[in-house]
Amino acid sequence: MSNHLDDSCFFCKITKGEREIPSFKVLETDLNFAFLDIGPLAEGHTLIIPKYHSARMDELPDEYLAEMLPLAKKIAKALGVVDYNILQNNGKIAHQHVFHVHFHVIPKPNEKEGLIIGWPRVEQPKDVLAKKLEDIVSKL
């Protein structure tokens, strides 16, 4: 495990276990830590965090990320729900509130519980999409 943790970060403290901040640990690996959200959108709402401090996903080493979605899959199966959301936000205007990378596994047991979102879809002309595609591909 990396020692790349921030002593002032709430989530970094959680990865250190009961010594720092107690949590309802779901599972732990050498690289990541999963625990129940204390303000869940639905019963079983779980957070997966790396044991490496990084505010944004694009700054996190790939070895941590490579394990996070398989962990989310295991947790989703263990929750025993058919419908669920996997959510990950980067930056304040993208609704990130704790600036340590984290993935939410949010059960959606019915229409009223779980994640509720709007999706203000905007149609784009094909030439605008083609230009954006060219721009993205040129930077990969």
PDB file of C-alpha atoms in Angstrom:
ATOM      1  CA  MET A   1       0.000   0.000   0.000  1.00  0.00           C
ATOM      2  CA  SER A   2       1.187   3.498  -0.768  1.00  0.00           C
ATOM      3  CA  ASN A   3       1.799   5.965   2.030  1.00  0.00           C
ATOM      4  CA  HIS A   4       0.411   8.674  -0.233  1.00  0.00           C
ATOM      5  CA  LEU A   5      -2.261   9.831   2.221  1.00  0.00           C
ATOM      6  CA  ASP A   6      -3.215  13.326   3.366  1.00  0.00           C
ATOM      7  CA  ASP A   7      -3.404  13.719   7.153  1.00  0.00           C
ATOM      8  CA  SER A   8      -6.105  16.386   6.806  1.00  0.00           C
ATOM      9  CA  CYS A   9      -8.355  14.306   4.501  1.00  0.00           C
ATOM     10  CA  PHE A  10     -11.429  12.728   6.081  1.00  0.00           C
ATOM     11  CA  PHE A  11     -11.386   9.734   3.692  1.00  0.00           C
ATOM     12  CA  CYS A  12      -7.646   9.161   4.180  1.00  0.00           C
ATOM     13  CA  LYS A  13      -8.332   8.949   7.906  1.00  0.00           C
ATOM     14  CA  ILE A  14     -11.062   6.362   7.287  1.00  0.00           C
ATOM     15  CA  THR A  15      -8.633   4.151   5.336  1.00  0.00           C
ATOM     16  CA  LYS A  16      -6.448   4.014   8.445  1.00  0.00           C
ATOM     17  CA  GLY A  17      -9.259   2.191  10.247  1.00  0.00           C
ATOM     18  CA  GLU A  18     -10.556   2.578  13.783  1.00  0.00           C
ATOM     19  CA  ARG A  19      -7.345   4.358  14.844  1.00  0.00           C
ATOM     20  CA  GLU A  20      -8.471   7.552  13.121  1.00  0.00           C
ATOM     21  CA  ILE A  21     -12.174   7.581  12.203  1.00  0.00           C
ATOM     22  CA  PRO A  22     -14.487   4.599  12.678  1.00  0.00           C
ATOM     23  CA  SER A  23     -16.537   3.386   9.731  1.00  0.00           C
ATOM     24  CA  PHE A  24     -18.868   0.556   8.784  1.00  0.00           C
ATOM     25  CA  LYS A  25     -16.293  -1.348   6.709  1.00  0.00           C
ATOM     26  CA  VAL A  26     -17.743  -3.512   3.934  1.00  0.00           C
ATOM     27  CA  LEU A  27     -14.410  -4.766   2.586  1.00  0.00           C
ATOM     28  CA  GLU A  28     -10.767  -3.829   2.349  1.00  0.00           C
ATOM     29  CA  THR A  29      -7.905  -4.720   0.007  1.00  0.00           C
ATOM     30  CA  ASP A  30      -4.304  -3.567  -0.104  1.00  0.00           C
ATOM     31  CA  LEU A  31      -5.334  -0.733  -2.444  1.00  0.00           C
ATOM     32  CA  ASN A  32      -8.940   0.182  -1.642  1.00  0.00           C
ATOM     33  CA  PHE A  33     -11.436   0.435   1.183  1.00  0.00           C
ATOM     34  CA  ALA A  34     -15.250   0.182   1.010  1.00  0.00           C
ATOM     35  CA  PHE A  35     -17.671   1.294   3.706  1.00  0.00           C
ATOM     36  CA  LEU A  36     -21.330   2.161   4.189  1.00  0.00           C
ATOM     37  CA  ASP A  37     -22.275   5.781   3.507  1.00  0.00           C
ATOM     38  CA  ILE A  38     -23.449   7.446   6.753  1.00  0.00           C
ATOM     39  CA  GLY A  39     -25.951   9.550   4.757  1.00  0.00           C
ATOM     40  CA  PRO A  40     -27.231   6.915   2.340  1.00  0.00           C
ATOM     41  CA  LEU A  41     -29.594   7.522  -0.563  1.00  0.00           C
ATOM     42  CA  ALA A  42     -30.822   3.945  -0.027  1.00  0.00           C
ATOM     43  CA  GLU A  43     -30.095   1.108   2.372  1.00  0.00           C
ATOM     44  CA  GLY A  44     -26.704  -0.417   1.529  1.00  0.00           C
ATOM     45  CA  HIS A  45     -25.309   2.707  -0.203  1.00  0.00           C
ATOM     46  CA  THR A  46     -21.566   2.015  -0.161  1.00  0.00           C
ATOM     47  CA  LEU A  47     -18.483   4.116  -0.916  1.00  0.00           C
ATOM     48  CA  ILE A  48     -15.268   2.725  -2.394  1.00  0.00           C
ATOM     49  CA  ILE A  49     -12.153   4.817  -1.802  1.00  0.00           C
ATOM     50  CA  PRO A  50      -8.507   4.291  -2.727  1.00  0.00           C
ATOM     51  CA  LYS A  51      -5.844   4.115  -0.039  1.00  0.00           C
ATOM     52  CA  TYR A  52      -4.100   6.870  -1.970  1.00  0.00           C
ATOM     53  CA  HIS A  53      -5.016  10.524  -1.716  1.00  0.00           C
ATOM     54  CA  SER A  54      -6.122  11.991  -4.992  1.00  0.00           C
ATOM     55  CA  ALA A  55      -8.861  14.564  -5.386  1.00  0.00           C
ATOM     56  CA  ARG A  56      -9.680  13.596  -8.971  1.00  0.00           C
ATOM     57  CA  MET A  57      -9.987  10.291 -10.780  1.00  0.00           C
ATOM     58  CA  ASP A  58      -7.681  11.414 -13.612  1.00  0.00           C
ATOM     59  CA  GLU A  59      -4.886  11.923 -11.046  1.00  0.00           C
ATOM     60  CA  LEU A  60      -5.230   8.489  -9.397  1.00  0.00           C
ATOM     61  CA  PRO A  61      -2.731   5.756 -10.366  1.00  0.00           C
ATOM     62  CA  ASP A  62      -4.295   3.102 -12.608  1.00  0.00           C
ATOM     63  CA  GLU A  63      -3.566   0.228 -10.200  1.00  0.00           C
ATOM     64  CA  TYR A  64      -6.151   1.623  -7.753  1.00  0.00           C
ATOM     65  CA  LEU A  65      -8.731   2.293 -10.455  1.00  0.00           C
ATOM     66  CA  ALA A  66      -8.279  -1.156 -11.991  1.00  0.00           C
ATOM     67  CA  GLU A  67      -9.590  -2.733  -8.813  1.00  0.00           C
ATOM     68  CA  MET A  68     -12.431  -0.303  -8.037  1.00  0.00           C
ATOM     69  CA  LEU A  69     -15.024  -1.422 -10.596  1.00  0.00           C
ATOM     70  CA  PRO A  70     -14.579  -5.132  -9.825  1.00  0.00           C
ATOM     71  CA  LEU A  71     -15.115  -4.208  -6.145  1.00  0.00           C
ATOM     72  CA  ALA A  72     -18.227  -2.220  -7.098  1.00  0.00           C
ATOM     73  CA  LYS A  73     -19.507  -5.293  -8.960  1.00  0.00           C
ATOM     74  CA  LYS A  74     -18.947  -7.532  -5.910  1.00  0.00           C
ATOM     75  CA  ILE A  75     -20.712  -5.062  -3.640  1.00  0.00           C
ATOM     76  CA  ALA A  76     -23.647  -4.658  -6.042  1.00  0.00           C
ATOM     77  CA  LYS A  77     -24.070  -8.443  -6.164  1.00  0.00           C
ATOM     78  CA  ALA A  78     -23.830  -8.691  -2.370  1.00  0.00           C
ATOM     79  CA  LEU A  79     -26.536  -6.030  -2.007  1.00  0.00           C
ATOM     80  CA  GLY A  80     -28.872  -8.342  -3.889  1.00  0.00           C
ATOM     81  CA  VAL A  81     -30.600  -5.584  -5.836  1.00  0.00           C
ATOM     82  CA  VAL A  82     -31.468  -5.709  -9.514  1.00  0.00           C
ATOM     83  CA  ASP A  83     -31.165  -1.964 -10.092  1.00  0.00           C
ATOM     84  CA  TYR A  84     -28.333   0.234  -8.847  1.00  0.00           C
ATOM     85  CA  ASN A  85     -26.131   3.167  -9.836  1.00  0.00           C
ATOM     86  CA  ILE A  86     -22.353   3.482  -9.826  1.00  0.00           C
ATOM     87  CA  LEU A  87     -21.504   7.164  -9.404  1.00  0.00           C
ATOM     88  CA  GLN A  88     -18.188   9.021  -9.415  1.00  0.00           C
ATOM     89  CA  ASN A  89     -17.887  12.837  -9.440  1.00  0.00           C
ATOM     90  CA  ASN A  90     -14.837  15.033 -10.125  1.00  0.00           C
ATOM     91  CA  GLY A  91     -14.826  18.682  -9.076  1.00  0.00           C
ATOM     92  CA  LYS A  92     -17.134  20.993  -7.172  1.00  0.00           C
ATOM     93  CA  ILE A  93     -19.487  21.858 -10.042  1.00  0.00           C
ATOM     94  CA  ALA A  94     -19.737  18.130 -10.824  1.00  0.00           C
ATOM     95  CA  HIS A  95     -21.164  17.655  -7.280  1.00  0.00           C
ATOM     96  CA  GLN A  96     -18.023  16.344  -5.591  1.00  0.00           C
ATOM     97  CA  HIS A  97     -18.200  17.190  -1.875  1.00  0.00           C
ATOM     98  CA  VAL A  98     -15.288  15.184  -0.459  1.00  0.00           C
ATOM     99  CA  PHE A  99     -12.153  15.816  -2.481  1.00  0.00           C
ATOM    100  CA  HIS A 100     -10.779  12.285  -2.360  1.00  0.00           C
ATOM    101  CA  VAL A 101     -11.668   9.976  -5.247  1.00  0.00           C
ATOM    102  CA  HIS A 102     -14.626   7.785  -4.402  1.00  0.00           C
ATOM    103  CA  PHE A 103     -17.184   5.626  -6.163  1.00  0.00           C
ATOM    104  CA  HIS A 104     -20.730   5.259  -4.881  1.00  0.00           C
ATOM    105  CA  VAL A 105     -22.614   1.981  -5.208  1.00  0.00           C
ATOM    106  CA  ILE A 106     -26.216   3.115  -4.751  1.00  0.00           C
ATOM    107  CA  PRO A 107     -29.068   0.582  -4.655  1.00  0.00           C
ATOM    108  CA  LYS A 108     -32.228   1.635  -6.528  1.00  0.00           C
ATOM    109  CA  PRO A 109     -34.910  -0.492  -4.841  1.00  0.00           C
ATOM    110  CA  ASN A 110     -37.805   1.641  -6.111  1.00  0.00           C
ATOM    111  CA  GLU A 111     -38.637   4.966  -7.785  1.00  0.00           C
ATOM    112  CA  LYS A 112     -38.414   6.976  -4.534  1.00  0.00           C
ATOM    113  CA  GLU A 113     -35.183   5.617  -3.034  1.00  0.00           C
ATOM    114  CA  GLY A 114     -31.653   5.711  -4.385  1.00  0.00           C
ATOM    115  CA  LEU A 115     -30.212   8.169  -6.860  1.00  0.00           C
ATOM    116  CA  ILE A 116     -32.689  10.539  -8.477  1.00  0.00           C
ATOM    117  CA  ILE A 117     -31.315  12.541 -11.386  1.00  0.00           C
ATOM    118  CA  GLY A 118     -32.397  14.593 -14.341  1.00  0.00           C
ATOM    119  CA  TRP A 119     -30.675  14.240 -17.689  1.00  0.00           C
ATOM    120  CA  PRO A 120     -31.062  17.457 -19.686  1.00  0.00           C
ATOM    121  CA  ARG A 121     -30.200  15.946 -23.058  1.00  0.00           C
ATOM    122  CA  VAL A 122     -29.184  18.359 -25.809  1.00  0.00           C
ATOM    123  CA  GLU A 123     -29.061  17.251 -29.442  1.00  0.00           C
ATOM    124  CA  GLN A 124     -25.771  18.077 -31.171  1.00  0.00           C
ATOM    125  CA  PRO A 125     -25.276  18.556 -34.926  1.00  0.00           C
ATOM    126  CA  LYS A 126     -23.164  15.797 -36.501  1.00  0.00           C
ATOM    127  CA  ASP A 127     -20.412  18.252 -37.513  1.00  0.00           C
ATOM    128  CA  VAL A 128     -20.055  19.396 -33.885  1.00  0.00           C
ATOM    129  CA  LEU A 129     -19.840  15.746 -32.738  1.00  0.00           C
ATOM    130  CA  ALA A 130     -17.274  14.955 -35.458  1.00  0.00           C
ATOM    131  CA  LYS A 131     -15.098  17.909 -34.393  1.00  0.00           C
ATOM    132  CA  LYS A 132     -15.270  16.870 -30.735  1.00  0.00           C
ATOM    133  CA  LEU A 133     -14.421  13.273 -31.657  1.00  0.00           C
ATOM    134  CA  GLU A 134     -11.367  14.432 -33.610  1.00  0.00           C
ATOM    135  CA  ASP A 135     -10.251  16.581 -30.680  1.00  0.00           C
ATOM    136  CA  ILE A 136     -10.603  13.746 -28.131  1.00  0.00           C
ATOM    137  CA  VAL A 137      -8.924  11.104 -30.289  1.00  0.00           C
ATOM    138  CA  SER A 138      -5.986  13.422 -31.013  1.00  0.00           C
ATOM    139  CA  LYS A 139      -5.287  13.652 -27.265  1.00  0.00           C
ATOM    140  CA  LEU A 140      -5.482   9.926 -26.459  1.00  0.00           C
TER     141      LEU A 140
END
